[in-house]
Coordinates of C-alpha atoms in Angstrom, one line a residue:
M1 CA -49.6 6.9 -38.9
H2 CA -52.8 7.9 -37.0
N3 CA -55.3 10.4 -38.5
S4 CA -54.7 13.7 -36.6
S5 CA -58.1 15.1 -37.2
K6 CA -60.6 14.8 -34.3
V7 CA -64.4 15.2 -34.0
V8 CA -65.4 17.0 -30.7
S9 CA -68.9 16.7 -29.4
D10 CA -70.2 18.7 -26.5
S11 CA -74.0 18.8 -26.0
T12 CA -73.8 21.7 -23.5
T13 CA -72.0 23.9 -26.0
D14 CA -73.6 26.0 -28.6
T15 CA -72.5 25.0 -32.1
P16 CA -72.8 26.6 -35.6
S17 CA -75.6 25.2 -37.7
A18 CA -75.2 24.3 -41.4
T19 CA -76.8 27.6 -42.3
G20 CA -74.5 29.8 -40.2
V21 CA -77.4 30.6 -37.9
H22 CA -76.6 30.2 -34.2
V23 CA -78.6 27.3 -32.6
D24 CA -79.0 27.0 -28.9
A25 CA -79.3 23.9 -26.9
R26 CA -83.1 23.6 -27.5
G27 CA -82.6 23.5 -31.2
V28 CA -84.4 26.8 -31.9
S29 CA -82.6 29.4 -33.8
A30 CA -81.8 32.8 -32.1
S31 CA -83.4 34.6 -35.0
T32 CA -86.7 32.7 -34.5
S33 CA -86.6 33.4 -30.9
D34 CA -86.2 37.2 -31.3
R35 CA -88.9 37.3 -33.9
L36 CA -91.4 35.4 -31.7
H37 CA -90.5 37.7 -28.7
H38 CA -90.9 40.8 -30.9
Q39 CA -94.5 39.5 -32.0
G40 CA -95.3 39.2 -28.3
T41 CA -95.3 35.4 -28.3
T42 CA -93.3 33.6 -25.7
P43 CA -91.1 30.8 -27.2
P44 CA -92.3 27.3 -26.1
S45 CA -90.4 25.4 -23.5
A46 CA -88.2 22.4 -24.4
G47 CA -90.9 20.2 -22.9
H48 CA -93.6 21.4 -25.2
G49 CA -91.5 21.3 -28.4
L50 CA -91.8 23.6 -31.4
T51 CA -94.9 25.2 -32.9
H52 CA -96.2 23.6 -36.1
R53 CA -94.7 26.4 -38.2
G54 CA -91.3 26.1 -36.3
R55 CA -91.2 22.4 -37.0
Q56 CA -91.8 23.0 -40.6
Q57 CA -89.0 25.5 -40.8
L58 CA -86.6 23.4 -39.0
G59 CA -87.5 20.3 -41.1
S60 CA -86.9 22.2 -44.2
V61 CA -83.4 23.3 -43.1
L62 CA -82.4 19.8 -42.1
W63 CA -83.7 18.4 -45.5
W64 CA -81.8 20.8 -47.7
W65 CA -78.6 20.9 -45.7
G66 CA -78.5 17.5 -44.0
I67 CA -78.0 15.4 -47.1
P68 CA -74.9 17.4 -48.4
V69 CA -73.4 17.3 -44.8
V70 CA -73.8 13.4 -44.8
L71 CA -72.3 13.1 -48.2
L72 CA -69.4 15.3 -47.2
L73 CA -68.7 13.2 -44.1
L74 CA -68.8 10.0 -46.1
S75 CA -66.3 11.4 -48.6
I76 CA -63.9 12.5 -45.7
C77 CA -64.0 8.9 -44.2
L78 CA -63.3 7.3 -47.6
Q79 CA -60.3 9.6 -48.3
T80 CA -59.0 9.0 -44.8
A81 CA -59.1 5.3 -45.3
L82 CA -57.3 5.5 -48.6
L83 CA -54.6 7.6 -47.0
L84 CA -54.1 5.2 -44.3
E85 CA -53.9 2.3 -46.8
W86 CA -51.4 4.0 -49.0
Q87 CA -49.3 5.9 -46.5
P88 CA -45.5 5.6 -47.0
R89 CA -43.6 2.9 -45.1
P90 CA -40.8 3.7 -42.7
Q91 CA -37.4 4.1 -44.2
S92 CA -35.9 1.4 -42.1
W93 CA -37.7 -1.2 -44.1
L94 CA -35.5 -0.5 -47.0
L95 CA -32.5 -2.0 -45.3
Q96 CA -34.2 -4.7 -43.4
G97 CA -36.3 -6.0 -46.4
L98 CA -39.0 -7.3 -44.2
S99 CA -42.0 -5.6 -45.7
G100 CA -44.4 -6.9 -48.3
W101 CA -43.5 -4.0 -50.5
Q102 CA -39.8 -4.7 -50.1
K103 CA -40.6 -8.3 -51.0
G104 CA -42.3 -7.2 -54.2
A105 CA -45.5 -8.7 -52.8
R106 CA -48.9 -7.2 -53.2
S107 CA -52.1 -8.3 -51.3
N108 CA -55.7 -7.8 -51.1
A109 CA -58.4 -9.2 -48.9
S110 CA -58.3 -12.6 -50.5
V111 CA -54.8 -13.2 -52.1
T112 CA -51.1 -12.3 -51.4
Y113 CA -48.7 -12.4 -54.3
G114 CA -45.1 -13.3 -54.0
E115 CA -42.2 -11.2 -55.4
A116 CA -41.5 -11.4 -59.1
R117 CA -38.4 -9.2 -59.6
G118 CA -35.1 -10.1 -61.1
I119 CA -33.9 -12.5 -63.8
F120 CA -36.3 -15.2 -65.1
P121 CA -36.3 -17.6 -68.2
Q122 CA -37.3 -15.9 -71.4
G123 CA -41.2 -15.7 -71.6
C124 CA -41.6 -17.6 -68.2
K125 CA -42.0 -15.1 -65.3
W126 CA -44.0 -16.3 -62.3
R127 CA -45.1 -15.4 -58.9
D128 CA -46.6 -17.6 -56.1
T129 CA -50.0 -16.8 -54.8
Q130 CA -51.2 -17.3 -51.1
S131 CA -54.7 -17.2 -49.9
G132 CA -55.6 -14.4 -47.6
A133 CA -56.4 -14.1 -43.8
G134 CA -58.1 -17.0 -42.2
S135 CA -56.7 -19.7 -44.5
H136 CA -53.9 -22.2 -43.9
K137 CA -50.5 -20.7 -44.6
K138 CA -48.7 -22.9 -47.1
E139 CA -45.4 -24.5 -46.2
L140 CA -42.4 -24.8 -48.5
W141 CA -43.4 -28.3 -49.7
D142 CA -47.2 -27.8 -50.1
V143 CA -48.3 -27.7 -53.6
Q144 CA -48.1 -24.0 -54.7
Q145 CA -50.3 -21.9 -56.8
Y146 CA -48.7 -19.6 -59.4
E147 CA -49.5 -16.7 -61.8
F148 CA -47.6 -16.2 -64.9
W149 CA -46.8 -13.0 -66.7
D150 CA -48.6 -12.7 -70.1
E151 CA -46.2 -10.5 -72.1
G152 CA -48.6 -10.0 -75.0
R153 CA -51.5 -8.8 -72.9
Q154 CA -49.3 -7.3 -70.2
R155 CA -51.0 -8.8 -67.3
W156 CA -50.8 -11.8 -64.8
T157 CA -52.7 -14.9 -65.7
N158 CA -53.3 -18.5 -64.3
N159 CA -52.3 -20.0 -67.7
R160 CA -48.7 -21.3 -67.8
P161 CA -47.1 -20.0 -71.0
S162 CA -45.6 -22.5 -73.5
A163 CA -42.1 -21.0 -72.8
C164 CA -42.3 -22.4 -69.4
L165 CA -42.2 -25.9 -70.9
Q166 CA -39.8 -27.6 -73.2
P167 CA -41.7 -29.6 -75.7
G168 CA -38.8 -31.0 -77.7
T169 CA -39.3 -32.9 -80.9
K170 CA -41.5 -36.0 -81.3
D171 CA -40.5 -36.8 -84.9
L172 CA -37.9 -39.5 -83.9
A173 CA -38.0 -41.1 -87.3
R174 CA -36.4 -38.0 -88.9
H175 CA -34.2 -37.1 -85.9
Q176 CA -30.5 -37.4 -86.7
W177 CA -29.1 -39.3 -83.6
R178 CA -25.7 -38.4 -82.3
G179 CA -23.3 -41.1 -83.2
G180 CA -25.9 -42.5 -85.6
S181 CA -27.8 -44.3 -82.9
P182 CA -30.1 -43.6 -79.8
R183 CA -27.8 -45.5 -77.5
T184 CA -26.2 -43.6 -74.7
E185 CA -22.6 -42.6 -74.7
A186 CA -20.9 -41.2 -71.6
N187 CA -17.6 -39.2 -71.2
C188 CA -16.8 -38.7 -67.4
T189 CA -14.1 -36.8 -65.6
I190 CA -13.6 -36.6 -61.9
T191 CA -15.9 -33.5 -61.7
H192 CA -18.6 -34.2 -64.2
C193 CA -20.0 -36.3 -67.0
I194 CA -21.3 -35.4 -70.5
Y195 CA -23.9 -37.8 -71.8
E196 CA -25.1 -38.2 -75.4
N197 CA -28.7 -39.5 -75.5
L198 CA -29.4 -39.7 -71.9
W199 CA -32.9 -41.1 -71.4
Y200 CA -35.6 -40.2 -68.8
N201 CA -38.9 -41.7 -67.9
N202 CA -41.3 -41.1 -65.0
G203 CA -38.7 -39.6 -62.6
R204 CA -35.8 -42.0 -63.5
F205 CA -32.7 -41.6 -65.8
Y206 CA -31.6 -44.4 -68.0
L207 CA -28.5 -45.5 -70.1
L208 CA -29.7 -47.1 -73.3
V209 CA -27.1 -49.9 -74.0
D210 CA -27.1 -52.4 -76.9
G211 CA -24.7 -55.1 -77.9
D212 CA -23.3 -58.1 -76.0
K213 CA -21.1 -56.3 -73.6
P214 CA -22.7 -55.8 -70.1
V215 CA -22.6 -52.3 -68.4
D216 CA -23.1 -51.6 -64.8
G217 CA -25.1 -48.6 -63.7
W218 CA -23.8 -45.9 -61.4
M219 CA -25.1 -42.9 -59.5
L220 CA -26.1 -40.0 -61.9
T221 CA -26.0 -37.7 -58.9
R222 CA -26.0 -38.2 -55.1
N223 CA -29.9 -38.4 -55.1
Q224 CA -30.4 -39.9 -58.6
A225 CA -29.5 -43.4 -59.7
L226 CA -28.6 -44.1 -63.3
N227 CA -30.4 -47.2 -64.5
V228 CA -29.2 -49.4 -67.4
L229 CA -31.5 -50.8 -70.1
H230 CA -29.8 -53.6 -72.2
M231 CA -31.3 -54.5 -75.5
N232 CA -30.2 -56.1 -78.8
N233 CA -30.9 -52.9 -80.9
A234 CA -31.3 -49.4 -79.4
T235 CA -32.7 -48.0 -82.7
T236 CA -35.6 -50.6 -82.8
F237 CA -36.2 -50.0 -79.1
A238 CA -36.4 -46.3 -79.4
G239 CA -38.6 -46.5 -82.5
G240 CA -41.4 -48.1 -80.4
L241 CA -41.4 -45.5 -77.7
D242 CA -43.7 -42.6 -77.2
A243 CA -40.8 -40.2 -76.8
R244 CA -39.5 -36.7 -77.4
V245 CA -35.9 -35.4 -77.9
I246 CA -34.6 -32.3 -76.1
T247 CA -32.0 -31.0 -78.6
G248 CA -28.9 -29.1 -77.9
D249 CA -26.9 -28.8 -74.7
T250 CA -28.8 -29.4 -71.5
L251 CA -27.5 -28.8 -68.0
I252 CA -29.1 -31.3 -65.5
F253 CA -28.7 -29.9 -62.0
D254 CA -29.5 -31.9 -58.8
F255 CA -29.7 -29.7 -55.8
I256 CA -28.5 -32.3 -53.3
Y257 CA -29.7 -30.2 -50.3
F258 CA -33.4 -30.4 -51.4
V259 CA -34.5 -30.6 -47.7
H260 CA -33.2 -27.2 -47.3
P261 CA -34.2 -25.5 -50.5
T262 CA -34.1 -21.8 -49.4
A263 CA -30.7 -22.0 -47.7
I264 CA -28.6 -19.9 -50.1
G265 CA -25.3 -21.1 -48.5
H266 CA -26.1 -24.5 -50.0
W267 CA -26.8 -22.9 -53.4
S268 CA -23.3 -21.3 -53.4
E269 CA -21.8 -24.7 -52.5
M270 CA -23.4 -26.1 -55.7
M271 CA -23.2 -23.2 -58.0
F272 CA -19.5 -22.2 -57.5
P273 CA -18.1 -25.6 -58.5
L274 CA -20.4 -25.6 -61.5
F275 CA -19.2 -22.2 -62.6
S276 CA -15.6 -23.6 -62.6
I277 CA -16.5 -26.7 -64.5
L278 CA -18.4 -24.8 -67.2
R279 CA -15.3 -22.5 -67.6
R280 CA -13.1 -25.5 -68.2
E281 CA -15.5 -27.6 -70.4
R282 CA -14.8 -26.1 -73.8
D283 CA -16.9 -28.7 -75.6
F284 CA -20.1 -27.7 -73.7
A285 CA -22.0 -24.4 -73.9
S286 CA -21.4 -22.3 -70.9
T287 CA -24.9 -21.0 -71.3
P288 CA -26.9 -24.2 -72.1
D289 CA -29.9 -24.4 -74.3
T290 CA -32.0 -26.0 -71.4
F291 CA -31.6 -26.1 -67.7
V292 CA -33.1 -29.0 -65.9
L293 CA -33.6 -28.4 -62.2
L294 CA -34.4 -31.6 -60.2
H295 CA -36.4 -32.0 -56.9
L296 CA -37.4 -28.3 -56.3
K297 CA -40.3 -26.0 -57.0
R298 CA -40.5 -22.6 -58.5
L299 CA -41.2 -21.1 -55.1
H300 CA -37.7 -22.2 -54.0
L301 CA -36.1 -20.2 -56.8
M302 CA -35.7 -16.9 -54.9
Q303 CA -34.3 -13.8 -56.6
W304 CA -30.9 -14.4 -55.0
V305 CA -30.8 -17.9 -56.4
R306 CA -31.8 -16.9 -59.9
A307 CA -29.2 -14.1 -59.8
V308 CA -26.4 -16.5 -58.9
V309 CA -27.6 -19.1 -61.5
A310 CA -27.4 -16.4 -64.2
T311 CA -23.8 -15.6 -63.2
T312 CA -22.8 -19.2 -63.0
L313 CA -24.1 -19.6 -66.6
S314 CA -22.0 -16.5 -67.7
L315 CA -25.0 -14.7 -68.9
A316 CA -24.4 -11.1 -70.1
P317 CA -26.1 -8.4 -68.1
Q318 CA -29.9 -8.2 -68.4
R319 CA -30.0 -11.5 -70.4
P320 CA -32.8 -14.0 -69.4
L321 CA -32.2 -17.5 -68.0
P322 CA -32.3 -20.4 -70.6
P323 CA -35.5 -22.4 -70.7
L324 CA -36.1 -24.1 -67.3
L325 CA -37.6 -27.7 -67.0
M326 CA -38.8 -28.7 -63.7
Q327 CA -40.7 -31.6 -62.1
T328 CA -44.4 -31.5 -61.5
E329 CA -45.1 -30.3 -58.0
T330 CA -46.4 -32.6 -55.2
D331 CA -47.2 -32.1 -51.6
S332 CA -44.4 -34.2 -50.2
I333 CA -40.6 -33.6 -50.2
W334 CA -40.1 -37.4 -50.8
K335 CA -42.5 -37.7 -53.5
Q336 CA -40.9 -34.8 -55.4
V337 CA -37.6 -36.6 -56.0
P338 CA -39.1 -39.2 -58.5
Q339 CA -41.8 -36.9 -59.9
V340 CA -42.4 -36.6 -63.7
L341 CA -41.2 -33.6 -65.6
E342 CA -43.7 -30.7 -66.1
G343 CA -45.7 -31.0 -69.3
Y344 CA -45.0 -34.7 -69.8
D345 CA -47.2 -37.8 -69.2
P346 CA -45.7 -40.5 -66.9
H347 CA -45.5 -42.9 -69.9
E348 CA -43.6 -40.5 -72.1
W349 CA -39.8 -40.9 -72.6
V350 CA -37.5 -38.0 -72.9
C351 CA -34.1 -38.1 -74.5
F352 CA -31.6 -35.4 -73.8
E353 CA -29.5 -35.1 -76.9
R354 CA -26.5 -33.8 -74.9
A355 CA -26.4 -33.4 -71.1
L356 CA -23.8 -32.3 -68.6
V357 CA -24.2 -33.5 -65.0
V358 CA -21.9 -32.5 -62.1
R359 CA -20.7 -35.3 -60.0
D360 CA -20.9 -34.4 -56.3
I361 CA -17.4 -35.2 -55.2
F362 CA -17.0 -32.1 -53.1
T363 CA -17.8 -33.6 -49.7
G364 CA -16.9 -32.7 -46.2
G365 CA -18.0 -29.0 -46.2
V366 CA -15.6 -28.2 -49.1
R367 CA -17.6 -27.1 -52.1
T368 CA -16.3 -24.0 -53.8
F369 CA -14.6 -22.8 -56.9
L370 CA -11.8 -24.8 -58.3
S371 CA -9.4 -21.9 -58.4
K372 CA -8.7 -18.4 -57.3
D373 CA -9.1 -17.1 -60.9
D374 CA -12.6 -18.7 -61.1
A375 CA -13.6 -17.2 -57.8
R376 CA -12.5 -13.7 -58.7
A377 CA -14.0 -13.9 -62.2
F378 CA -17.3 -14.8 -60.7
R379 CA -17.3 -11.8 -58.4
S380 CA -16.3 -9.4 -61.2
L381 CA -19.1 -10.8 -63.5
I382 CA -21.8 -10.4 -60.8
Y383 CA -20.7 -6.8 -60.1
K384 CA -21.0 -6.3 -63.9
Q385 CA -24.5 -7.8 -64.0
Y386 CA -25.7 -5.0 -61.5
G387 CA -23.7 -2.2 -62.9
L388 CA -21.2 -1.9 -60.1
P389 CA -17.6 -0.9 -60.7
E390 CA -15.0 -3.6 -61.0
P391 CA -14.1 -4.9 -57.6
G392 CA -10.5 -4.0 -56.6
S393 CA -8.1 -3.1 -53.9
R394 CA -8.9 0.1 -52.0
R395 CA -6.4 2.5 -50.5
E396 CA -8.3 2.1 -47.2
V397 CA -10.9 -0.4 -46.2
P398 CA -13.9 1.5 -45.0
R399 CA -14.6 1.4 -41.3
V400 CA -18.1 0.2 -42.0
I401 CA -19.1 -2.9 -40.0
T402 CA -22.2 -4.7 -41.2
F403 CA -23.9 -6.9 -38.7
Q404 CA -26.3 -9.6 -40.0
R405 CA -29.1 -10.0 -37.5
K406 CA -31.1 -13.3 -37.1
R407 CA -34.6 -13.5 -36.1
A408 CA -35.6 -17.2 -36.0
N409 CA -32.6 -19.1 -34.6
R410 CA -28.8 -18.6 -33.9
R411 CA -29.8 -15.2 -32.6
V412 CA -27.2 -13.4 -30.4
I413 CA -28.8 -13.3 -27.0
N414 CA -26.5 -10.4 -25.8
E415 CA -26.9 -8.6 -29.2
D416 CA -27.1 -5.1 -27.5
R417 CA -23.7 -5.5 -25.8
L418 CA -22.2 -6.9 -29.0
I419 CA -23.3 -3.9 -31.2
H420 CA -22.0 -1.5 -28.5
M421 CA -18.7 -3.1 -28.6
L422 CA -18.6 -3.2 -32.4
R423 CA -19.0 0.6 -32.4
E424 CA -15.6 0.9 -30.8
F425 CA -14.2 -0.1 -34.1
G426 CA -16.3 1.7 -36.7
E427 CA -19.8 2.6 -38.0
V428 CA -22.1 -0.2 -37.4
R429 CA -25.0 -1.0 -39.9
I430 CA -27.6 -3.7 -39.0
V431 CA -29.2 -5.6 -41.8
E432 CA -31.7 -8.5 -41.9
F433 CA -31.3 -10.2 -45.2
N434 CA -34.0 -12.8 -45.9
S435 CA -35.7 -14.4 -49.0
S436 CA -37.6 -11.2 -49.7
T437 CA -34.6 -8.9 -49.8
S438 CA -33.5 -8.1 -53.3
F439 CA -30.3 -9.5 -54.5
E440 CA -29.1 -6.1 -55.8
H441 CA -29.5 -4.6 -52.4
Q442 CA -27.6 -7.3 -50.7
L443 CA -24.8 -7.0 -53.3
R444 CA -24.5 -3.2 -52.8
V445 CA -24.4 -3.6 -49.1
M446 CA -21.5 -6.1 -49.4
A447 CA -19.7 -3.9 -51.9
S448 CA -19.6 -0.9 -49.3
T449 CA -18.8 -3.1 -46.2
G450 CA -15.4 -3.2 -44.7
V451 CA -16.2 -5.9 -42.0
F452 CA -19.1 -8.3 -42.2
V453 CA -20.1 -9.8 -38.9
S454 CA -22.7 -12.7 -38.6
V455 CA -23.4 -15.9 -36.8
H456 CA -23.0 -19.1 -38.9
T457 CA -25.9 -18.7 -41.3
S458 CA -26.7 -19.1 -45.0
N459 CA -26.5 -15.3 -45.5
L460 CA -22.7 -15.7 -45.2
A461 CA -22.9 -16.9 -48.8
N462 CA -22.8 -13.2 -49.6
S463 CA -19.2 -13.1 -48.1
Q464 CA -17.5 -13.8 -51.4
F465 CA -19.1 -10.6 -52.9
L466 CA -17.1 -8.4 -50.5
Q467 CA -14.5 -6.1 -52.0
P468 CA -10.8 -7.1 -51.9
G469 CA -9.3 -6.4 -48.4
S470 CA -12.6 -6.8 -46.6
A471 CA -13.1 -9.1 -43.6
V472 CA -15.6 -11.6 -42.3
V473 CA -16.0 -12.2 -38.6
E474 CA -18.1 -15.4 -38.0
L475 CA -19.7 -16.3 -34.8
L476 CA -19.9 -20.1 -34.5
Q477 CA -22.2 -22.0 -32.4
R478 CA -21.0 -24.7 -30.0
N479 CA -20.4 -28.3 -31.3
W480 CA -20.5 -27.1 -34.9
V481 CA -17.6 -29.1 -36.3
W482 CA -19.1 -32.3 -38.0
H483 CA -17.6 -32.8 -41.4
N484 CA -16.0 -29.4 -41.4
L485 CA -19.3 -27.6 -41.3
D486 CA -17.6 -24.8 -39.4
K487 CA -15.5 -24.1 -42.4
S488 CA -18.1 -24.3 -45.1
F489 CA -18.0 -20.4 -45.7
Q490 CA -14.4 -20.0 -44.7
V491 CA -13.2 -22.2 -47.7
Q492 CA -15.2 -20.0 -50.0
T493 CA -13.5 -16.8 -48.9
E494 CA -10.1 -18.5 -48.7
V495 CA -10.2 -19.3 -52.4
M496 CA -10.8 -15.7 -53.2
G497 CA -7.4 -15.0 -51.7
D498 CA -8.2 -11.3 -50.9
I499 CA -10.8 -11.6 -48.1
H500 CA -9.9 -12.0 -44.4
H501 CA -12.0 -14.5 -42.5
Y502 CA -12.0 -14.8 -38.6
A503 CA -14.1 -16.7 -36.3
W504 CA -15.1 -16.7 -32.6
R505 CA -16.5 -20.0 -31.3
A506 CA -18.8 -20.8 -28.5
R507 CA -17.3 -23.5 -26.5
H508 CA -19.2 -23.7 -23.2
R509 CA -22.7 -24.9 -22.3
N510 CA -23.7 -21.6 -20.9
Q511 CA -23.0 -19.9 -24.3
T512 CA -25.7 -22.0 -26.0
V513 CA -29.5 -21.6 -25.5
Y514 CA -31.4 -24.6 -27.0
I515 CA -34.7 -23.3 -28.5
N516 CA -36.1 -26.8 -28.3
K517 CA -35.8 -27.7 -24.5
R518 CA -35.6 -31.5 -25.3
D519 CA -32.5 -30.8 -27.5
G520 CA -30.8 -29.2 -24.6
E521 CA -31.7 -32.2 -22.4
R522 CA -30.4 -34.7 -24.9
F523 CA -27.2 -33.0 -26.3
G524 CA -26.5 -30.1 -24.0
N525 CA -23.7 -31.9 -22.3
W526 CA -22.2 -33.6 -25.3
T527 CA -18.7 -32.7 -26.5
H528 CA -17.9 -32.0 -30.1
Q529 CA -16.5 -35.5 -30.5
Q530 CA -19.8 -37.0 -29.4
C531 CA -21.8 -34.7 -31.6
A532 CA -21.2 -36.7 -34.7
S533 CA -24.7 -37.7 -35.6
E534 CA -27.1 -35.9 -37.9
E535 CA -29.6 -35.6 -35.2
C536 CA -27.1 -33.8 -32.9
V537 CA -26.0 -31.5 -35.7
E538 CA -29.5 -30.6 -36.5
A539 CA -30.2 -29.8 -32.9
H540 CA -27.3 -27.3 -32.9
T541 CA -28.8 -25.5 -35.9
N542 CA -31.7 -24.6 -33.7
V543 CA -29.8 -22.7 -30.9
D544 CA -29.2 -19.2 -29.8
V545 CA -25.7 -17.9 -28.9
V546 CA -24.3 -15.9 -26.0
V547 CA -21.1 -14.2 -27.3
N548 CA -18.1 -13.7 -24.9
I549 CA -17.7 -10.0 -25.6
E550 CA -14.3 -9.7 -24.0
E551 CA -13.0 -12.6 -26.1
L552 CA -14.4 -11.1 -29.4
R553 CA -13.1 -7.6 -28.5
A554 CA -9.6 -9.0 -28.1
L555 CA -9.9 -10.7 -31.5
L556 CA -11.0 -7.6 -33.3
A557 CA -8.5 -5.4 -31.5
S558 CA -5.7 -7.6 -32.8
R559 CA -6.9 -8.0 -36.4
L560 CA -9.0 -5.1 -37.5
P561 CA -6.2 -2.4 -37.3
L562 CA -4.3 -4.7 -39.8
V563 CA -7.4 -5.0 -42.0
F564 CA -8.1 -1.2 -42.1
A565 CA -4.4 -0.6 -42.8
G566 CA -4.7 -2.7 -46.0
A567 CA -2.6 -5.7 -44.8
S568 CA -2.7 -8.8 -47.0
V569 CA -4.7 -11.9 -46.0
K570 CA -1.5 -13.8 -45.3
Q571 CA -0.1 -10.9 -43.2
A572 CA -3.2 -10.7 -41.0
A573 CA -4.1 -14.4 -40.8
I574 CA -4.5 -16.3 -37.6
P575 CA -5.3 -20.1 -37.0
W576 CA -9.0 -21.1 -37.1
P577 CA -10.4 -21.5 -33.5
Q578 CA -10.5 -25.0 -32.2
P579 CA -13.6 -26.4 -30.7

């Protein structure tokens, strides 16, 4: 918004003086001129200046009235600056979630503060800080700076509260070991393992084994090996350690896609199976006493992630997350994996009294809930978390088409034509969900959507939050088939059993624009069978798409009437498009 006030200056036009006396171009008041003429004295010309007495009178006027005028002008300038600083933002920002205000961020000349909304662990609320203009912008794997909320003093501070750490107990002599010994016991199923006395030191996990029978180690998770320590007597060995015990039930979570920490689609792939496992494991607390998150940083725990974690752990509405234990941050993605836990020295040992670890057996793009009942229970619980009515069948699916726009890659080149065509089938809303968009806003948009249209992107993780009877229309980039990657979101809606999911696929070279020219030169003419390397797959994440409008129109014309009429998923289903 621009300031509408203007200052007009014209040296040839008479202007009112501060006293209300009319001043001509020579700076002499008309009353003074009349008085001099009446006394028979001719007013001096501009070249000669004023008489001594006239100069005294004019100086007096300027002295007594000039200072207030200057102060008034300074006050106006200050108020104008404040108005410009605090003027309301455009309404469109509410949907897009692109502004610093929508992000929950605040800034001044030197520091920008990250968002701090949503669910946090009890007593451990943080926000990242970023230096202001002119400094190097931090990347995801740079060492971050944080401020923490001091509940007692009701202000932000640089001091990390004790609630952000999990000190455990150091009195091992009085500790009552499970099974009467500090040795490790493991009980594993095809989906997960529960360990008693699982040991940790300086970034590595250990089985403590005593006796004569040898035991081979195994992978604790995809990224974390489980080492074996053989000794004659586990009690004697543990008694000589500088160690702590984390009591109660601990959930140890390895985010296997740590190279893509903000891709919420990968979070759903990990959280949904975990939700099913915790529902089935009656011998372990569904809401654990401690949550250990490996390999990531606090910055990576966006509001969307924390909301989904809370629902995965079956927390009641408005309840905080359990205490969170993370690794000390480093400046390298590869150094982060073996890093020591926060608040612990490298030489210290940690014993988790009882720990559940999910085994990553959900490979090939198929990581989702283990049953339809689990999937629907999760959706109902997350609606309840945010005060939304229980999701259920609707008499008519609303003809509201929500189009998810992309800004960085996998953009739709002919987006204008696409949106124009979508309007043939209903009201079109355009959203741009990103890491700064509040989770509640995304959830409410999904709850009111009839058809969700998007390229293949992590934001399709919101698809399973659609109401029953809604539909997803996914726009797949070319050569996107390796290990069933093209079905990674389709399997998640499929298990719901009440959400339609269709796809259009780019098949031709002229439907793909490689953002990196070298990727196009290397892989542009490859077939989907040839594109079976990680390098080729990564290249096809960094492309834009040209949609065949007529093909997509034909798909929608054949399916959406059935969707809007309330047909079941089975009745309106069609085969997944071949590459």
